[in-house]
Amino acid sequence: MEASLSPAAPTEIHLSAELLSFRKEKRVTRDHNFLSFNSAYKYRPLFYGQTRGLCRKNKCVTFFCSQKREFSVVEGRCIDDIYDDLAKRILPTAAAASDPNLKHIVGLAGPPGSGKTTIASEVVRRINMLWPQKASSMDSRVEPADVAAVLPMDGFHLYRSQLDAMENPEEAHARRGAPWTFNPQLLLTCLKTLRNQGSVYAPSFDHGVGDPVEDDIFVSLQHKVVIVEGNYLLLDDGVWKEISSIFDEKWFIEIDINKSMQRVLKRHISTGKPLDVAKWRIEYNDRPNAELIMKSKKNADLVIRSIDF
């Protein structure tokens, strides 16, 4: 094992496959340092204890361990590397998936424009694609069912009629997307049902109509990995803190706020908003929301450094 230490720079340690077993409880205790794993080794992920290879030919995903608080930072040369390794991190074993009481729930948060929906969808798609390789004990004539699903927070927006009934309806509609324009208590109830009963019906959000669609998403007993994605999942006050406590893992997407706002600007324009209206909405609503969300990064177990898709 080779190690180079410098008080002025992050610590970089190269470990061989035979020596490294990466577990949450075995983190170094030095402050102001990071561990950077860059060589071709295997590590033990936090879920189900499989052994995974991080680096493959022409590909490398880097995990850093911060000791200010116990969380890891994952980054890769391209976004596909990150998708692949996040999926392998939480891919269940066949034995675990057969446990009717097991449900691994991940909370994925980040500011608007950080790519939460894309990352959640791609990680789930890869888990379900890899799953048949793990389900070798099943009858080869039976196609294995999906074991991962996405549950978006968007379905827990307040209805437009509820915004209309507020003291200042005009401001309520203008600030839609702020924490107080959601129904966190309903989300908490949904997640408790999922945790306690193993399945739940959840609402989706119809962007064309602008309202939730009740019972449009079904998370079943067969889904052993559920990624809940949304802006405020890691806030540490009120009902949001109770929501955060349900997750087995808490992921946060780190992105430069100016870059995320540029993405949101393009999104507003693509939906037909005039440029001046789109810019006003970002300054009045999207950026303040993003600044609040960025403060919740400290509550994450894993920080994903965003790169362009």
mmCIF file of C-alpha atoms in Angstrom:
data_model
loop_
_atom_site.group_PDB
_atom_site.id
_atom_site.type_symbol
_atom_site.label_atom_id
_atom_site.label_comp_id
_atom_site.label_asym_id
_atom_site.label_seq_id
_atom_site.Cartn_x
_atom_site.Cartn_y
_atom_site.Cartn_z
ATOM 1 C CA MET A 1 0.000 0.000 0.000
ATOM 2 C CA GLU A 2 1.280 3.448 -0.896
ATOM 3 C CA ALA A 3 0.176 6.574 0.924
ATOM 4 C CA SER A 4 1.185 10.191 0.547
ATOM 5 C CA LEU A 5 0.173 12.691 3.241
ATOM 6 C CA SER A 6 0.248 16.450 2.977
ATOM 7 C CA PRO A 7 -1.393 18.923 5.381
ATOM 8 C CA ALA A 8 -1.877 21.418 2.553
ATOM 9 C CA ALA A 9 -3.728 19.082 0.211
ATOM 10 C CA PRO A 10 -6.259 16.272 0.296
ATOM 11 C CA THR A 11 -4.875 12.899 1.265
ATOM 12 C CA GLU A 12 -4.633 10.461 -1.645
ATOM 13 C CA ILE A 13 -4.245 6.781 -0.892
ATOM 14 C CA HIS A 14 -3.982 4.016 -3.483
ATOM 15 C CA LEU A 15 -5.145 0.632 -2.254
ATOM 16 C CA SER A 16 -4.968 -2.778 -3.883
ATOM 17 C CA ALA A 17 -7.971 -5.049 -4.393
ATOM 18 C CA GLU A 18 -6.684 -7.413 -1.713
ATOM 19 C CA LEU A 19 -6.329 -4.716 0.948
ATOM 20 C CA LEU A 20 -9.398 -2.554 0.563
ATOM 21 C CA SER A 21 -12.759 -3.225 2.182
ATOM 22 C CA PHE A 22 -14.721 0.033 2.128
ATOM 23 C CA ARG A 23 -17.324 0.197 4.877
ATOM 24 C CA LYS A 24 -19.152 3.135 6.377
ATOM 25 C CA GLU A 25 -17.925 2.408 9.886
ATOM 26 C CA LYS A 26 -14.260 2.306 8.837
ATOM 27 C CA ARG A 27 -13.638 5.927 7.938
ATOM 28 C CA VAL A 28 -10.392 7.725 8.715
ATOM 29 C CA THR A 29 -10.477 10.284 11.508
ATOM 30 C CA ARG A 30 -8.277 13.067 10.132
ATOM 31 C CA ASP A 31 -10.008 16.424 9.726
ATOM 32 C CA HIS A 32 -9.440 18.595 6.633
ATOM 33 C CA ASN A 33 -8.460 15.560 4.545
ATOM 34 C CA PHE A 34 -10.146 13.393 1.959
ATOM 35 C CA LEU A 35 -9.527 9.871 0.807
ATOM 36 C CA SER A 36 -9.319 9.487 -2.952
ATOM 37 C CA PHE A 37 -9.686 5.972 -4.359
ATOM 38 C CA ASN A 38 -8.391 5.932 -7.922
ATOM 39 C CA SER A 39 -6.742 2.577 -8.626
ATOM 40 C CA ALA A 40 -8.298 -0.605 -9.942
ATOM 41 C CA TYR A 41 -9.691 -2.086 -6.765
ATOM 42 C CA LYS A 42 -12.850 -3.503 -5.307
ATOM 43 C CA TYR A 43 -14.807 -1.990 -2.463
ATOM 44 C CA ARG A 44 -17.632 -3.108 -0.236
ATOM 45 C CA PRO A 45 -20.690 -0.876 -0.725
ATOM 46 C CA LEU A 46 -23.039 0.148 2.045
ATOM 47 C CA PHE A 47 -26.026 -1.912 0.885
ATOM 48 C CA TYR A 48 -26.209 -5.697 1.181
ATOM 49 C CA GLY A 49 -22.429 -6.139 1.424
ATOM 50 C CA GLN A 50 -21.625 -7.118 -2.171
ATOM 51 C CA THR A 51 -18.096 -6.504 -3.424
ATOM 52 C CA ARG A 52 -17.983 -4.102 -6.356
ATOM 53 C CA GLY A 53 -15.267 -2.839 -8.679
ATOM 54 C CA LEU A 54 -15.213 0.933 -8.986
ATOM 55 C CA CYS A 55 -12.723 1.239 -11.826
ATOM 56 C CA ARG A 56 -13.094 -0.472 -15.139
ATOM 57 C CA LYS A 57 -11.206 -0.103 -18.400
ATOM 58 C CA ASN A 58 -11.142 3.579 -19.386
ATOM 59 C CA LYS A 59 -13.577 4.375 -16.570
ATOM 60 C CA CYS A 60 -13.130 5.554 -13.020
ATOM 61 C CA VAL A 61 -15.450 6.845 -10.344
ATOM 62 C CA THR A 62 -13.866 8.521 -7.345
ATOM 63 C CA PHE A 63 -15.189 8.345 -3.782
ATOM 64 C CA PHE A 64 -14.019 10.870 -1.195
ATOM 65 C CA CYS A 65 -14.649 10.576 2.546
ATOM 66 C CA SER A 66 -15.142 13.789 4.492
ATOM 67 C CA GLN A 67 -14.556 13.639 8.237
ATOM 68 C CA LYS A 68 -16.287 16.898 9.116
ATOM 69 C CA ARG A 69 -19.402 14.732 8.824
ATOM 70 C CA GLU A 70 -19.622 11.181 7.616
ATOM 71 C CA PHE A 71 -20.453 11.420 3.939
ATOM 72 C CA SER A 72 -18.885 10.302 0.693
ATOM 73 C CA VAL A 73 -18.438 12.300 -2.491
ATOM 74 C CA VAL A 74 -18.769 10.538 -5.824
ATOM 75 C CA GLU A 75 -17.589 11.942 -9.134
ATOM 76 C CA GLY A 76 -16.705 10.427 -12.496
ATOM 77 C CA ARG A 77 -15.207 11.239 -15.859
ATOM 78 C CA CYS A 78 -18.651 11.080 -17.436
ATOM 79 C CA ILE A 79 -22.192 10.903 -16.154
ATOM 80 C CA ASP A 80 -22.623 7.282 -17.300
ATOM 81 C CA ASP A 81 -19.822 6.230 -14.925
ATOM 82 C CA ILE A 82 -21.727 7.818 -12.054
ATOM 83 C CA TYR A 83 -25.014 6.175 -13.059
ATOM 84 C CA ASP A 84 -23.346 2.773 -13.261
ATOM 85 C CA ASP A 85 -21.622 2.915 -9.913
ATOM 86 C CA LEU A 86 -24.573 4.363 -8.028
ATOM 87 C CA ALA A 87 -26.650 1.494 -9.402
ATOM 88 C CA LYS A 88 -24.096 -1.117 -8.357
ATOM 89 C CA ARG A 89 -23.833 0.512 -4.948
ATOM 90 C CA ILE A 90 -27.428 -0.362 -4.095
ATOM 91 C CA LEU A 91 -28.122 -3.350 -6.340
ATOM 92 C CA PRO A 92 -29.785 -5.963 -4.097
ATOM 93 C CA THR A 93 -28.678 -9.554 -3.911
ATOM 94 C CA ALA A 94 -31.147 -12.264 -4.876
ATOM 95 C CA ALA A 95 -31.429 -13.305 -1.227
ATOM 96 C CA ALA A 96 -32.189 -9.770 -0.091
ATOM 97 C CA ALA A 97 -34.761 -9.234 -2.820
ATOM 98 C CA SER A 98 -36.614 -12.344 -1.720
ATOM 99 C CA ASP A 99 -37.101 -10.883 1.761
ATOM 100 C CA PRO A 100 -40.712 -9.593 1.850
ATOM 101 C CA ASN A 101 -39.894 -7.168 4.680
ATOM 102 C CA LEU A 102 -36.894 -5.534 3.050
ATOM 103 C CA LYS A 103 -37.125 -2.089 1.457
ATOM 104 C CA HIS A 104 -34.097 0.164 0.849
ATOM 105 C CA ILE A 105 -35.288 3.761 0.462
ATOM 106 C CA VAL A 106 -32.930 6.417 -0.867
ATOM 107 C CA GLY A 107 -33.659 10.137 -0.608
ATOM 108 C CA LEU A 108 -32.149 12.065 -3.536
ATOM 109 C CA ALA A 109 -32.158 15.852 -3.142
ATOM 110 C CA GLY A 110 -30.637 18.799 -4.945
ATOM 111 C CA PRO A 111 -31.518 22.257 -6.267
ATOM 112 C CA PRO A 112 -33.678 22.815 -9.350
ATOM 113 C CA GLY A 113 -31.743 21.977 -12.492
ATOM 114 C CA SER A 114 -29.297 19.620 -10.757
ATOM 115 C CA GLY A 115 -30.553 16.535 -12.603
ATOM 116 C CA LYS A 116 -32.430 14.697 -9.841
ATOM 117 C CA THR A 117 -35.069 13.183 -12.117
ATOM 118 C CA THR A 118 -32.519 12.046 -14.686
ATOM 119 C CA ILE A 119 -30.147 10.519 -12.137
ATOM 120 C CA ALA A 120 -32.941 8.718 -10.271
ATOM 121 C CA SER A 121 -34.411 7.329 -13.496
ATOM 122 C CA GLU A 122 -31.059 6.219 -14.905
ATOM 123 C CA VAL A 123 -29.915 4.558 -11.688
ATOM 124 C CA VAL A 124 -33.215 2.679 -11.384
ATOM 125 C CA ARG A 125 -33.043 1.649 -15.052
ATOM 126 C CA ARG A 126 -29.554 0.256 -14.563
ATOM 127 C CA ILE A 127 -30.512 -1.620 -11.391
ATOM 128 C CA ASN A 128 -33.408 -3.266 -13.212
ATOM 129 C CA MET A 129 -31.145 -4.051 -16.166
ATOM 130 C CA LEU A 130 -28.519 -5.680 -13.922
ATOM 131 C CA TRP A 131 -31.036 -7.487 -11.762
ATOM 132 C CA PRO A 132 -31.586 -10.536 -14.041
ATOM 133 C CA GLN A 133 -27.895 -11.382 -13.582
ATOM 134 C CA LYS A 134 -28.492 -11.498 -9.826
ATOM 135 C CA ALA A 135 -31.704 -13.494 -10.080
ATOM 136 C CA SER A 136 -29.982 -16.631 -11.349
ATOM 137 C CA SER A 137 -31.844 -18.801 -8.850
ATOM 138 C CA MET A 138 -35.127 -18.007 -10.541
ATOM 139 C CA ASP A 139 -36.656 -20.133 -13.271
ATOM 140 C CA SER A 140 -34.842 -19.140 -16.449
ATOM 141 C CA ARG A 141 -38.155 -19.199 -18.305
ATOM 142 C CA VAL A 142 -39.588 -16.506 -16.060
ATOM 143 C CA GLU A 143 -38.472 -12.947 -16.648
ATOM 144 C CA PRO A 144 -37.434 -11.386 -13.292
ATOM 145 C CA ALA A 145 -39.619 -8.508 -12.148
ATOM 146 C CA ASP A 146 -38.138 -5.051 -11.642
ATOM 147 C CA VAL A 147 -36.697 -4.493 -8.180
ATOM 148 C CA ALA A 148 -36.206 -0.700 -8.293
ATOM 149 C CA ALA A 149 -38.585 2.216 -8.679
ATOM 150 C CA VAL A 150 -38.613 6.029 -8.579
ATOM 151 C CA LEU A 151 -41.001 7.984 -6.389
ATOM 152 C CA PRO A 152 -40.916 11.721 -7.317
ATOM 153 C CA MET A 153 -41.772 14.405 -4.779
ATOM 154 C CA ASP A 154 -43.539 16.416 -7.511
ATOM 155 C CA GLY A 155 -46.797 14.562 -6.891
ATOM 156 C CA PHE A 156 -47.011 16.196 -3.472
ATOM 157 C CA HIS A 157 -47.451 19.731 -4.826
ATOM 158 C CA LEU A 158 -50.495 21.512 -3.459
ATOM 159 C CA TYR A 159 -53.372 21.690 -5.916
ATOM 160 C CA ARG A 160 -53.949 24.964 -7.709
ATOM 161 C CA SER A 161 -57.270 25.223 -5.881
ATOM 162 C CA GLN A 162 -55.369 25.078 -2.577
ATOM 163 C CA LEU A 163 -53.100 27.890 -3.734
ATOM 164 C CA ASP A 164 -56.184 29.861 -4.760
ATOM 165 C CA ALA A 165 -57.526 29.555 -1.209
ATOM 166 C CA MET A 166 -54.409 31.083 0.376
ATOM 167 C CA GLU A 167 -54.295 34.595 1.773
ATOM 168 C CA ASN A 168 -52.270 35.838 -1.208
ATOM 169 C CA PRO A 169 -53.124 33.561 -4.156
ATOM 170 C CA GLU A 170 -51.056 35.581 -6.631
ATOM 171 C CA GLU A 171 -47.904 35.166 -4.576
ATOM 172 C CA ALA A 172 -48.729 31.515 -3.890
ATOM 173 C CA HIS A 173 -48.838 30.743 -7.613
ATOM 174 C CA ALA A 174 -45.719 32.839 -8.293
ATOM 175 C CA ARG A 175 -43.818 30.993 -5.576
ATOM 176 C CA ARG A 176 -45.022 27.549 -6.555
ATOM 177 C CA GLY A 177 -42.119 25.207 -5.962
ATOM 178 C CA ALA A 178 -41.207 26.745 -2.595
ATOM 179 C CA PRO A 179 -41.399 24.372 0.404
ATOM 180 C CA TRP A 180 -44.721 25.771 1.607
ATOM 181 C CA THR A 181 -46.379 24.985 -1.741
ATOM 182 C CA PHE A 182 -45.998 21.241 -1.084
ATOM 183 C CA ASN A 183 -47.836 18.890 1.251
ATOM 184 C CA PRO A 184 -44.983 17.299 3.266
ATOM 185 C CA GLN A 185 -47.374 15.647 5.708
ATOM 186 C CA LEU A 186 -48.931 13.660 2.858
ATOM 187 C CA LEU A 187 -45.461 12.656 1.669
ATOM 188 C CA LEU A 188 -44.517 11.559 5.194
ATOM 189 C CA THR A 189 -47.667 9.442 5.441
ATOM 190 C CA CYS A 190 -46.892 7.882 2.055
ATOM 191 C CA LEU A 191 -43.325 6.975 3.062
ATOM 192 C CA LYS A 192 -44.437 5.560 6.412
ATOM 193 C CA THR A 193 -46.941 3.355 4.592
ATOM 194 C CA LEU A 194 -44.212 2.219 2.212
ATOM 195 C CA ARG A 195 -41.869 1.434 5.101
ATOM 196 C CA ASN A 196 -44.455 -0.345 7.264
ATOM 197 C CA GLN A 197 -46.517 -2.158 4.630
ATOM 198 C CA GLY A 198 -44.002 -2.564 1.790
ATOM 199 C CA SER A 199 -46.207 -1.060 -0.903
ATOM 200 C CA VAL A 200 -48.053 2.190 -1.530
ATOM 201 C CA TYR A 201 -49.959 4.181 -4.140
ATOM 202 C CA ALA A 202 -48.500 7.662 -4.641
ATOM 203 C CA PRO A 203 -49.511 10.682 -6.716
ATOM 204 C CA SER A 204 -47.696 11.836 -9.836
ATOM 205 C CA PHE A 205 -47.741 15.376 -11.209
ATOM 206 C CA ASP A 206 -49.354 16.352 -14.507
ATOM 207 C CA HIS A 207 -47.294 19.282 -15.816
ATOM 208 C CA GLY A 208 -49.788 19.889 -18.588
ATOM 209 C CA VAL A 209 -52.656 20.370 -16.145
ATOM 210 C CA GLY A 210 -50.542 21.681 -13.284
ATOM 211 C CA ASP A 211 -51.996 19.418 -10.595
ATOM 212 C CA PRO A 212 -51.179 16.092 -8.910
ATOM 213 C CA VAL A 213 -52.728 12.872 -10.216
ATOM 214 C CA GLU A 214 -53.868 10.714 -7.312
ATOM 215 C CA ASP A 215 -52.684 7.088 -6.995
ATOM 216 C CA ASP A 216 -50.835 7.211 -10.313
ATOM 217 C CA ILE A 217 -47.636 5.535 -9.068
ATOM 218 C CA PHE A 218 -47.617 2.108 -7.454
ATOM 219 C CA VAL A 219 -44.584 0.944 -5.487
ATOM 220 C CA SER A 220 -45.093 -2.765 -4.887
ATOM 221 C CA LEU A 221 -43.653 -5.415 -2.584
ATOM 222 C CA GLN A 222 -41.331 -6.528 -5.380
ATOM 223 C CA HIS A 223 -39.583 -3.137 -5.405
ATOM 224 C CA LYS A 224 -36.690 -3.504 -2.990
ATOM 225 C CA VAL A 225 -34.937 -0.250 -3.931
ATOM 226 C CA VAL A 226 -36.947 2.976 -4.047
ATOM 227 C CA ILE A 227 -35.332 6.287 -4.954
ATOM 228 C CA VAL A 228 -37.407 9.228 -3.728
ATOM 229 C CA GLU A 229 -36.285 12.368 -5.549
ATOM 230 C CA GLY A 230 -37.152 15.969 -4.730
ATOM 231 C CA ASN A 231 -35.855 19.369 -3.720
ATOM 232 C CA TYR A 232 -36.470 19.457 0.015
ATOM 233 C CA LEU A 233 -36.014 15.875 1.169
ATOM 234 C CA LEU A 234 -32.975 16.652 3.329
ATOM 235 C CA LEU A 235 -34.241 19.777 5.085
ATOM 236 C CA ASP A 236 -33.845 19.531 8.834
ATOM 237 C CA ASP A 237 -36.874 21.366 10.147
ATOM 238 C CA GLY A 238 -40.503 20.436 10.797
ATOM 239 C CA VAL A 239 -42.088 17.608 8.845
ATOM 240 C CA TRP A 240 -39.201 17.617 6.381
ATOM 241 C CA LYS A 241 -36.877 16.382 9.126
ATOM 242 C CA GLU A 242 -39.233 13.474 9.819
ATOM 243 C CA ILE A 243 -39.271 12.668 6.110
ATOM 244 C CA SER A 244 -35.469 12.683 5.990
ATOM 245 C CA SER A 245 -35.267 10.278 8.941
ATOM 246 C CA ILE A 246 -37.053 7.549 6.942
ATOM 247 C CA PHE A 247 -34.334 7.207 4.288
ATOM 248 C CA ASP A 248 -31.732 4.448 4.490
ATOM 249 C CA GLU A 249 -29.373 6.603 2.447
ATOM 250 C CA LYS A 250 -29.443 10.332 1.724
ATOM 251 C CA TRP A 251 -27.943 11.504 -1.563
ATOM 252 C CA PHE A 252 -27.377 15.124 -2.584
ATOM 253 C CA ILE A 253 -26.423 16.466 -6.008
ATOM 254 C CA GLU A 254 -23.824 19.223 -5.737
ATOM 255 C CA ILE A 255 -23.837 21.743 -8.579
ATOM 256 C CA ASP A 256 -22.779 25.334 -9.116
ATOM 257 C CA ILE A 257 -25.926 27.358 -8.520
ATOM 258 C CA ASN A 258 -25.367 29.532 -11.593
ATOM 259 C CA LYS A 259 -25.124 26.445 -13.795
ATOM 260 C CA SER A 260 -28.300 25.002 -12.299
ATOM 261 C CA MET A 261 -30.152 28.278 -12.861
ATOM 262 C CA GLN A 262 -29.029 28.309 -16.502
ATOM 263 C CA ARG A 263 -30.586 24.863 -16.903
ATOM 264 C CA VAL A 264 -33.795 26.063 -15.236
ATOM 265 C CA LEU A 265 -33.864 29.112 -17.524
ATOM 266 C CA LYS A 266 -33.682 26.860 -20.585
ATOM 267 C CA ARG A 267 -36.430 24.680 -19.092
ATOM 268 C CA HIS A 268 -38.719 27.699 -18.583
ATOM 269 C CA ILE A 269 -38.128 28.901 -22.131
ATOM 270 C CA SER A 270 -38.740 25.425 -23.554
ATOM 271 C CA THR A 271 -42.175 25.399 -21.891
ATOM 272 C CA GLY A 272 -43.147 28.647 -23.618
ATOM 273 C CA LYS A 273 -42.292 31.306 -21.045
ATOM 274 C CA PRO A 274 -40.977 34.590 -22.516
ATOM 275 C CA LEU A 275 -37.351 35.310 -21.637
ATOM 276 C CA ASP A 276 -38.161 38.184 -19.270
ATOM 277 C CA VAL A 277 -40.769 36.116 -17.417
ATOM 278 C CA ALA A 278 -38.362 33.172 -17.137
ATOM 279 C CA LYS A 279 -35.616 35.403 -15.714
ATOM 280 C CA TRP A 280 -38.035 37.002 -13.248
ATOM 281 C CA ARG A 281 -39.191 33.610 -12.011
ATOM 282 C CA ILE A 282 -35.615 32.465 -11.442
ATOM 283 C CA GLU A 283 -34.695 35.533 -9.389
ATOM 284 C CA TYR A 284 -37.993 35.646 -7.476
ATOM 285 C CA ASN A 285 -38.489 31.930 -6.843
ATOM 286 C CA ASP A 286 -36.004 29.403 -8.236
ATOM 287 C CA ARG A 287 -32.752 30.904 -6.938
ATOM 288 C CA PRO A 288 -34.033 31.529 -3.371
ATOM 289 C CA ASN A 289 -35.322 27.941 -3.297
ATOM 290 C CA ALA A 290 -31.977 26.651 -4.574
ATOM 291 C CA GLU A 291 -30.055 28.597 -1.920
ATOM 292 C CA LEU A 292 -32.201 27.010 0.782
ATOM 293 C CA ILE A 293 -31.749 23.534 -0.686
ATOM 294 C CA MET A 294 -27.961 23.898 -0.896
ATOM 295 C CA LYS A 295 -27.840 24.319 2.878
ATOM 296 C CA SER A 296 -29.259 20.804 3.312
ATOM 297 C CA LYS A 297 -26.200 19.195 1.679
ATOM 298 C CA LYS A 298 -24.697 18.836 5.164
ATOM 299 C CA ASN A 299 -27.363 16.223 5.957
ATOM 300 C CA ALA A 300 -26.354 13.894 3.112
ATOM 301 C CA ASP A 301 -24.552 10.554 3.355
ATOM 302 C CA LEU A 302 -23.403 10.743 -0.267
ATOM 303 C CA VAL A 303 -22.716 13.851 -2.345
ATOM 304 C CA ILE A 304 -22.833 13.461 -6.136
ATOM 305 C CA ARG A 305 -20.829 16.056 -8.004
ATOM 306 C CA SER A 306 -22.865 17.032 -11.026
ATOM 307 C CA ILE A 307 -21.316 17.015 -14.478
ATOM 308 C CA ASP A 308 -22.931 17.795 -17.802
ATOM 309 C CA PHE A 309 -25.211 15.107 -19.185
#
